[in-house]
mmCIF file of C-alpha atoms in Angstrom:
data_model
loop_
_atom_site.group_PDB
_atom_site.id
_atom_site.type_symbol
_atom_site.label_atom_id
_atom_site.label_comp_id
_atom_site.label_asym_id
_atom_site.label_seq_id
_atom_site.Cartn_x
_atom_site.Cartn_y
_atom_site.Cartn_z
ATOM 1 C CA UNK A 1 14.620 38.526 -87.957
ATOM 2 C CA UNK A 2 16.079 39.226 -84.567
ATOM 3 C CA UNK A 3 16.749 42.742 -85.340
ATOM 4 C CA UNK A 4 13.235 43.236 -86.722
ATOM 5 C CA UNK A 5 11.803 41.682 -83.528
ATOM 6 C CA UNK A 6 13.911 43.731 -81.266
ATOM 7 C CA UNK A 7 12.380 46.940 -82.950
ATOM 8 C CA UNK A 8 8.853 45.625 -81.882
ATOM 9 C CA UNK A 9 7.296 47.259 -78.841
ATOM 10 C CA UNK A 10 6.488 43.783 -77.394
ATOM 11 C CA UNK A 11 9.918 42.479 -78.067
ATOM 12 C CA UNK A 12 10.042 41.273 -74.330
ATOM 13 C CA UNK A 13 8.053 38.245 -75.727
ATOM 14 C CA UNK A 14 11.119 37.237 -77.784
ATOM 15 C CA UNK A 15 12.750 33.871 -76.669
ATOM 16 C CA UNK A 16 16.315 34.259 -75.661
ATOM 17 C CA UNK A 17 18.692 33.238 -78.270
ATOM 18 C CA UNK A 18 20.406 30.743 -75.772
ATOM 19 C CA UNK A 19 16.946 29.259 -75.095
ATOM 20 C CA UNK A 20 16.216 28.925 -78.852
ATOM 21 C CA UNK A 21 19.543 27.228 -79.361
ATOM 22 C CA UNK A 22 18.894 24.949 -76.476
ATOM 23 C CA UNK A 23 15.481 23.979 -77.822
ATOM 24 C CA UNK A 24 16.918 23.387 -81.282
ATOM 25 C CA UNK A 25 19.640 21.148 -79.825
ATOM 26 C CA UNK A 26 17.070 19.090 -77.723
ATOM 27 C CA UNK A 27 15.092 18.657 -80.972
ATOM 28 C CA UNK A 28 18.215 17.393 -82.644
ATOM 29 C CA UNK A 29 19.066 15.153 -79.715
ATOM 30 C CA UNK A 30 15.770 13.255 -80.071
ATOM 31 C CA UNK A 31 15.630 13.414 -83.872
ATOM 32 C CA UNK A 32 12.457 15.430 -83.845
ATOM 33 C CA UNK A 33 10.610 15.383 -87.114
ATOM 34 C CA UNK A 34 7.608 17.541 -85.891
ATOM 35 C CA UNK A 35 7.494 20.325 -83.422
ATOM 36 C CA UNK A 36 4.701 22.771 -82.438
ATOM 37 C CA UNK A 37 5.116 26.374 -81.499
ATOM 38 C CA UNK A 38 2.313 27.920 -79.469
ATOM 39 C CA UNK A 39 2.506 31.624 -79.646
ATOM 40 C CA UNK A 40 5.111 32.070 -82.309
ATOM 41 C CA UNK A 41 5.330 35.882 -82.037
ATOM 42 C CA UNK A 42 7.615 36.809 -84.842
ATOM 43 C CA UNK A 43 8.758 33.391 -85.488
ATOM 44 C CA UNK A 44 12.361 33.371 -84.079
ATOM 45 C CA UNK A 45 11.984 30.009 -82.373
ATOM 46 C CA UNK A 46 9.779 28.566 -85.075
ATOM 47 C CA UNK A 47 12.605 29.345 -87.557
ATOM 48 C CA UNK A 48 15.262 27.687 -85.295
ATOM 49 C CA UNK A 49 13.116 24.578 -85.163
ATOM 50 C CA UNK A 50 12.468 24.466 -88.871
ATOM 51 C CA UNK A 51 16.222 24.796 -89.402
ATOM 52 C CA UNK A 52 16.876 21.496 -87.411
ATOM 53 C CA UNK A 53 13.924 19.193 -88.394
ATOM 54 C CA UNK A 54 14.775 17.007 -91.407
ATOM 55 C CA UNK A 55 13.725 17.942 -94.898
ATOM 56 C CA UNK A 56 10.471 15.943 -94.463
ATOM 57 C CA UNK A 57 9.981 17.563 -91.003
ATOM 58 C CA UNK A 58 7.117 19.771 -89.893
ATOM 59 C CA UNK A 59 6.899 22.733 -87.646
ATOM 60 C CA UNK A 60 3.382 23.770 -86.689
ATOM 61 C CA UNK A 61 3.117 27.301 -85.514
ATOM 62 C CA UNK A 62 0.102 28.723 -83.794
ATOM 63 C CA UNK A 63 -0.372 32.538 -83.719
ATOM 64 C CA UNK A 64 -3.389 34.739 -83.165
ATOM 65 C CA UNK A 65 -1.920 38.004 -84.635
ATOM 66 C CA UNK A 66 -1.528 38.184 -88.355
ATOM 67 C CA UNK A 67 0.860 41.105 -87.887
ATOM 68 C CA UNK A 68 3.469 38.717 -86.363
ATOM 69 C CA UNK A 69 2.800 36.170 -89.065
ATOM 70 C CA UNK A 70 3.436 38.869 -91.754
ATOM 71 C CA UNK A 71 6.756 39.645 -90.096
ATOM 72 C CA UNK A 72 7.795 35.912 -89.842
ATOM 73 C CA UNK A 73 6.977 34.621 -93.265
ATOM 74 C CA UNK A 74 9.647 36.483 -95.345
ATOM 75 C CA UNK A 75 12.290 35.283 -93.042
ATOM 76 C CA UNK A 76 11.076 31.689 -93.305
ATOM 77 C CA UNK A 77 11.330 32.097 -97.061
ATOM 78 C CA UNK A 78 14.676 33.651 -96.892
ATOM 79 C CA UNK A 79 15.940 30.791 -94.822
ATOM 80 C CA UNK A 80 14.471 28.203 -97.306
ATOM 81 C CA UNK A 81 12.192 26.619 -94.687
ATOM 82 C CA UNK A 82 8.832 27.909 -95.682
ATOM 83 C CA UNK A 83 7.734 24.485 -96.823
ATOM 84 C CA UNK A 84 8.422 22.978 -93.304
ATOM 85 C CA UNK A 85 6.343 25.491 -91.517
ATOM 86 C CA UNK A 86 2.595 25.554 -91.310
ATOM 87 C CA UNK A 87 1.182 28.574 -89.490
ATOM 88 C CA UNK A 88 -2.308 28.328 -88.027
ATOM 89 C CA UNK A 89 -3.761 31.874 -87.401
ATOM 90 C CA UNK A 90 -6.053 30.766 -84.713
ATOM 91 C CA UNK A 91 -6.134 29.985 -81.021
ATOM 92 C CA UNK A 92 -3.925 26.932 -80.481
ATOM 93 C CA UNK A 93 -6.663 24.832 -78.912
ATOM 94 C CA UNK A 94 -8.311 24.616 -82.351
ATOM 95 C CA UNK A 95 -5.030 23.366 -83.907
ATOM 96 C CA UNK A 96 -4.344 20.936 -81.081
ATOM 97 C CA UNK A 97 -7.799 19.673 -81.050
ATOM 98 C CA UNK A 98 -7.122 18.307 -84.560
ATOM 99 C CA UNK A 99 -5.239 15.405 -82.946
ATOM 100 C CA UNK A 100 -1.800 16.198 -84.086
ATOM 101 C CA UNK A 101 0.730 13.564 -83.246
ATOM 102 C CA UNK A 102 4.030 15.327 -82.340
ATOM 103 C CA UNK A 103 7.278 14.009 -81.315
ATOM 104 C CA UNK A 104 8.247 17.112 -79.423
ATOM 105 C CA UNK A 105 5.999 19.896 -78.058
ATOM 106 C CA UNK A 106 7.059 23.413 -77.202
ATOM 107 C CA UNK A 107 4.357 24.876 -75.140
ATOM 108 C CA UNK A 108 4.006 28.584 -74.354
ATOM 109 C CA UNK A 109 2.157 28.275 -71.079
ATOM 110 C CA UNK A 110 1.023 31.863 -70.740
ATOM 111 C CA UNK A 111 -2.226 30.679 -72.299
ATOM 112 C CA UNK A 112 -2.777 28.536 -69.210
ATOM 113 C CA UNK A 113 -2.876 25.222 -71.129
ATOM 114 C CA UNK A 114 -1.146 21.913 -69.779
ATOM 115 C CA UNK A 115 -0.625 19.401 -72.534
ATOM 116 C CA UNK A 116 0.130 15.746 -71.953
ATOM 117 C CA UNK A 117 1.891 13.619 -74.719
ATOM 118 C CA UNK A 118 3.569 10.353 -75.004
ATOM 119 C CA UNK A 119 7.149 11.600 -74.941
ATOM 120 C CA UNK A 120 9.263 11.361 -71.654
ATOM 121 C CA UNK A 121 10.002 15.059 -71.529
ATOM 122 C CA UNK A 122 8.346 18.362 -71.939
ATOM 123 C CA UNK A 123 10.074 21.700 -72.413
ATOM 124 C CA UNK A 124 8.082 24.578 -70.965
ATOM 125 C CA UNK A 125 9.204 28.189 -71.788
ATOM 126 C CA UNK A 126 8.577 31.526 -70.031
ATOM 127 C CA UNK A 127 8.264 29.957 -66.638
ATOM 128 C CA UNK A 128 9.755 32.997 -64.793
ATOM 129 C CA UNK A 129 7.762 35.611 -66.731
ATOM 130 C CA UNK A 130 10.107 38.462 -65.893
ATOM 131 C CA UNK A 131 10.054 37.504 -62.309
ATOM 132 C CA UNK A 132 6.391 38.352 -61.934
ATOM 133 C CA UNK A 133 5.626 34.717 -60.926
ATOM 134 C CA UNK A 134 7.229 35.130 -57.626
ATOM 135 C CA UNK A 135 4.460 37.410 -56.144
ATOM 136 C CA UNK A 136 1.784 37.718 -58.905
ATOM 137 C CA UNK A 137 -0.365 40.774 -58.818
ATOM 138 C CA UNK A 138 -4.024 40.096 -58.172
ATOM 139 C CA UNK A 139 -5.040 41.335 -61.638
ATOM 140 C CA UNK A 140 -2.218 39.703 -63.455
ATOM 141 C CA UNK A 141 -3.897 36.322 -64.601
ATOM 142 C CA UNK A 142 -0.876 35.290 -66.778
ATOM 143 C CA UNK A 143 1.515 35.489 -63.734
ATOM 144 C CA UNK A 144 -0.978 33.738 -61.474
ATOM 145 C CA UNK A 145 -1.341 30.827 -63.963
ATOM 146 C CA UNK A 146 2.395 30.370 -64.337
ATOM 147 C CA UNK A 147 2.859 30.483 -60.691
ATOM 148 C CA UNK A 148 0.164 27.712 -60.265
ATOM 149 C CA UNK A 149 1.880 25.702 -63.118
ATOM 150 C CA UNK A 150 5.290 25.992 -61.516
ATOM 151 C CA UNK A 151 3.999 24.959 -58.080
ATOM 152 C CA UNK A 152 2.002 22.010 -59.704
ATOM 153 C CA UNK A 153 4.979 20.808 -61.522
ATOM 154 C CA UNK A 154 7.254 21.248 -58.390
ATOM 155 C CA UNK A 155 4.988 18.955 -56.346
ATOM 156 C CA UNK A 156 4.194 16.420 -59.122
ATOM 157 C CA UNK A 157 5.744 13.043 -57.973
ATOM 158 C CA UNK A 158 5.511 11.628 -61.607
ATOM 159 C CA UNK A 159 8.226 13.956 -62.971
ATOM 160 C CA UNK A 160 11.755 15.151 -62.425
ATOM 161 C CA UNK A 161 12.387 19.048 -63.200
ATOM 162 C CA UNK A 162 15.143 21.247 -64.287
ATOM 163 C CA UNK A 163 14.569 24.927 -64.331
ATOM 164 C CA UNK A 164 16.966 27.110 -66.273
ATOM 165 C CA UNK A 165 17.084 30.775 -65.627
ATOM 166 C CA UNK A 166 17.974 31.375 -69.359
ATOM 167 C CA UNK A 167 15.900 34.057 -70.865
ATOM 168 C CA UNK A 168 12.505 34.129 -69.390
ATOM 169 C CA UNK A 169 13.011 30.615 -67.880
ATOM 170 C CA UNK A 170 12.817 27.180 -69.237
ATOM 171 C CA UNK A 171 11.654 24.118 -67.457
ATOM 172 C CA UNK A 172 12.350 20.615 -68.590
ATOM 173 C CA UNK A 173 9.723 18.167 -67.100
ATOM 174 C CA UNK A 174 10.855 14.512 -67.394
ATOM 175 C CA UNK A 175 8.622 11.573 -66.747
ATOM 176 C CA UNK A 176 10.019 9.170 -64.097
ATOM 177 C CA UNK A 177 10.250 5.531 -64.888
ATOM 178 C CA UNK A 178 7.949 3.596 -62.792
#
C-alpha cells in the first residue's frame, strides 16, 4: 500500500508512517473500538487503525474520490480487515451528521471542520501543512484555515496542546480538568 501510494502524484497527502504508528498506539492505549478517518486518501492510516481495533471494532472512513477507495480496498482485503472498515464515499459532514458515537476521532482539518466530542483528547493531523501555515498565501484557503485553527487551539484555555513535527504535523489537544 505504501509503495502504491508513493507512486501517486498526490502522495504528499500520505500520512507519515511514524504518525500512523503513533495514532495506532494512541488508539490501542485507550482501547478504541471505533475510529473515523476523514479524508482517507489511499487508506494507509485507515488500514493502521483497522489493524489495532478489536475484531468487533469499526473504522469509518470518509473519502470523496472513488479512485482512492479503489486503491485502498484490495489492501484492506489482503490484510483481512475489510469487514472492520466502512467507507463512505461522500463529504464527511454527511457521515458525521448521522450521529456516530466514536471513542476516538481522527480529524483531517484541511476541510476546515472542528469537531467536539466527549473524549478528553483529540488528535489533529496535518497541522503544519508543509510549512505553508506559517505565512499562508492570500489564495490558499486550506493553509489559512489551518493557521486559524492552530491559533485558536493555542489560545484556548480549556485545553493543553502538544504539537509534534512528525510528518505534516500532529497536534494532541487534551481537555483540562476543571
